[in-house]
Tab-separated table of C-alpha atoms in Angstrom:
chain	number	residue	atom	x	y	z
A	1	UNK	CA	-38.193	-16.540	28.746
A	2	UNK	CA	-34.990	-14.627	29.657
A	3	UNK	CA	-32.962	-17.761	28.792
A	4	UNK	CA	-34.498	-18.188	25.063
A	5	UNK	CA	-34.001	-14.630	24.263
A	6	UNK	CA	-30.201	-14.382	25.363
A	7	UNK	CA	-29.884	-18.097	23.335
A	8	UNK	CA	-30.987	-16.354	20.580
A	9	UNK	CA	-29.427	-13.213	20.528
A	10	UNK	CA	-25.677	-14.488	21.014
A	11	UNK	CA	-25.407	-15.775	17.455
A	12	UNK	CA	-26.568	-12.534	16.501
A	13	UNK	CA	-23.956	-10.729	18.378
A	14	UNK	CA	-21.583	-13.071	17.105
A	15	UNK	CA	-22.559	-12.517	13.417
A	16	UNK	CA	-22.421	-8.454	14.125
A	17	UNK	CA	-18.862	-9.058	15.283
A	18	UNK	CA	-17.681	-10.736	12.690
A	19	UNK	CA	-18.792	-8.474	9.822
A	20	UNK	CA	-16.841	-6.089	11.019
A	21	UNK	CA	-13.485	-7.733	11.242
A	22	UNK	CA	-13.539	-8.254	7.052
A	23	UNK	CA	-15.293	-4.881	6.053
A	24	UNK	CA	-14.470	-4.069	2.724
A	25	UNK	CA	-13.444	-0.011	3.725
A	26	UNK	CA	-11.096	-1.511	6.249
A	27	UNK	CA	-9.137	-3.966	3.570
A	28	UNK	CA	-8.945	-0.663	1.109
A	29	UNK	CA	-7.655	2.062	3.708
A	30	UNK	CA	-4.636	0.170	3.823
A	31	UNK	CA	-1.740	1.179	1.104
A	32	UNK	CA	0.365	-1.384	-0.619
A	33	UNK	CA	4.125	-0.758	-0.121
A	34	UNK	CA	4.567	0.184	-3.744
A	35	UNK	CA	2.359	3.051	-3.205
A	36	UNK	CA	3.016	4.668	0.299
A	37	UNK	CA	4.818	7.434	0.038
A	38	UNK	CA	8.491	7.938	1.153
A	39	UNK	CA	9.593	8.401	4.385
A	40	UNK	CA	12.499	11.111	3.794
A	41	UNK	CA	13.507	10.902	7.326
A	42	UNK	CA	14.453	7.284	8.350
A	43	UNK	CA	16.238	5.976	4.491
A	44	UNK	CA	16.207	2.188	4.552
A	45	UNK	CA	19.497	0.641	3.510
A	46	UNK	CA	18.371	-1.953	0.887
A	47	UNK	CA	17.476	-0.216	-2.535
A	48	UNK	CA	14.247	-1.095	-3.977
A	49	UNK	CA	13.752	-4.448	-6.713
A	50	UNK	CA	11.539	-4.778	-9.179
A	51	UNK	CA	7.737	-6.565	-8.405
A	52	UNK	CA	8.860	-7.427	-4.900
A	53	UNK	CA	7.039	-6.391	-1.737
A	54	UNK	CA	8.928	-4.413	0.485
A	55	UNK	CA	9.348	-5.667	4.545
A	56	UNK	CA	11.043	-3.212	6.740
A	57	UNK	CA	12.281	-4.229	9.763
A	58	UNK	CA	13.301	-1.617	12.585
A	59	UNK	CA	16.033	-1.945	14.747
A	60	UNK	CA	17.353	-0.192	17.559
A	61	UNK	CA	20.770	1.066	17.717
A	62	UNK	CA	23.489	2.261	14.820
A	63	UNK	CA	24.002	0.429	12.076
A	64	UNK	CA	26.999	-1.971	11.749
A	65	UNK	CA	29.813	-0.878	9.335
A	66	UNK	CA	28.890	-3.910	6.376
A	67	UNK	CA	25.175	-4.020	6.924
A	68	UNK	CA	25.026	-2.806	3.459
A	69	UNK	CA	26.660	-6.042	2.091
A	70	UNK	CA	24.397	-7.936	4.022
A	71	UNK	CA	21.261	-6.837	3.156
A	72	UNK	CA	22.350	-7.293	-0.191
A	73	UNK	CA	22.627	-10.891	-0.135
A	74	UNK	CA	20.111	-11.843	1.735
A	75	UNK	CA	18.119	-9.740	-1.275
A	76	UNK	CA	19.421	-11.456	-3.894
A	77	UNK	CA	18.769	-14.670	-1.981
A	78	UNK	CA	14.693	-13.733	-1.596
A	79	UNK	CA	14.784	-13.079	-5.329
A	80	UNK	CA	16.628	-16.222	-6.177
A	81	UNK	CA	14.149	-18.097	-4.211
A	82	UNK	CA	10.832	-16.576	-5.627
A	83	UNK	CA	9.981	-15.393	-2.202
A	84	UNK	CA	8.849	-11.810	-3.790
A	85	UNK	CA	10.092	-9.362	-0.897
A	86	UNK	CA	12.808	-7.153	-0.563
A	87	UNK	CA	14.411	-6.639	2.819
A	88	UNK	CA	15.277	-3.036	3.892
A	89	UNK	CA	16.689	-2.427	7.812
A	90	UNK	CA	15.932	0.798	9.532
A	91	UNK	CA	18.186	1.642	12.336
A	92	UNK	CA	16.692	4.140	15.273
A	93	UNK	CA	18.704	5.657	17.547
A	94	UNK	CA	18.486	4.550	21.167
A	95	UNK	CA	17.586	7.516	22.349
A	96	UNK	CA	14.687	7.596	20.250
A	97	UNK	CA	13.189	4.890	19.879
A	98	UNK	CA	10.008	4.420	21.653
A	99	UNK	CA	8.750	7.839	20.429
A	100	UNK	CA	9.401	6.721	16.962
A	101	UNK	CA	8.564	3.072	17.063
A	102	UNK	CA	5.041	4.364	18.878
A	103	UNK	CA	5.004	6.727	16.325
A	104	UNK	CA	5.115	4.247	13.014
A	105	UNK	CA	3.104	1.974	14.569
């Protein structure tokens, strides 16, 4: 008797489970980049272009002296190739970065 009952309750537990990794709430709580406010504190170094997502990438350290020229290219690339994001580096200090990173994650 024990058997049949835990047969039948583990696709029930399995079902629970799953319903609540795609809850509706959950998928809207989360902003799009367009619309999260700016962070004032840590400025990324790519500027922003038009109908592309933005993907920021931290990295630890200072920031070399032609990062800017980079980033730009590998931009315009993205956009050349229909890709549809916009790269933007943010450099954190050394000496703060595990409070930080912990921090924006």
């Amino acid at each position: 008797m024990k058997k049949n009952s835990s047969i039948l309750l583990m696709p029930l537990i399995l079902l629970i489970i799953l319903s609540a990794c795609g809850s509706p709430a959950a998928q809207n709580s989360v902003q799009p980049a367009s619309e999260a406010p700016a962070n004032t504190q840590n400025e990324a170094v790519a500027p922003e272009t038009g109908g592309a997502a933005d993907f920021l990438y931290c990295i630890p350290g200072d920031p070399p002296k032609d990062v800017d020229g980079g980033v730009e290219a590998i931009n315009e690339k993205l956009i050349a190739d229909g890709v549809g994001l916009n790269l933007a580096l943010n450099f954190i200090p050394w000496d703060a970065w595990d409070q930080k990173i912990n921090l924006m994650l």
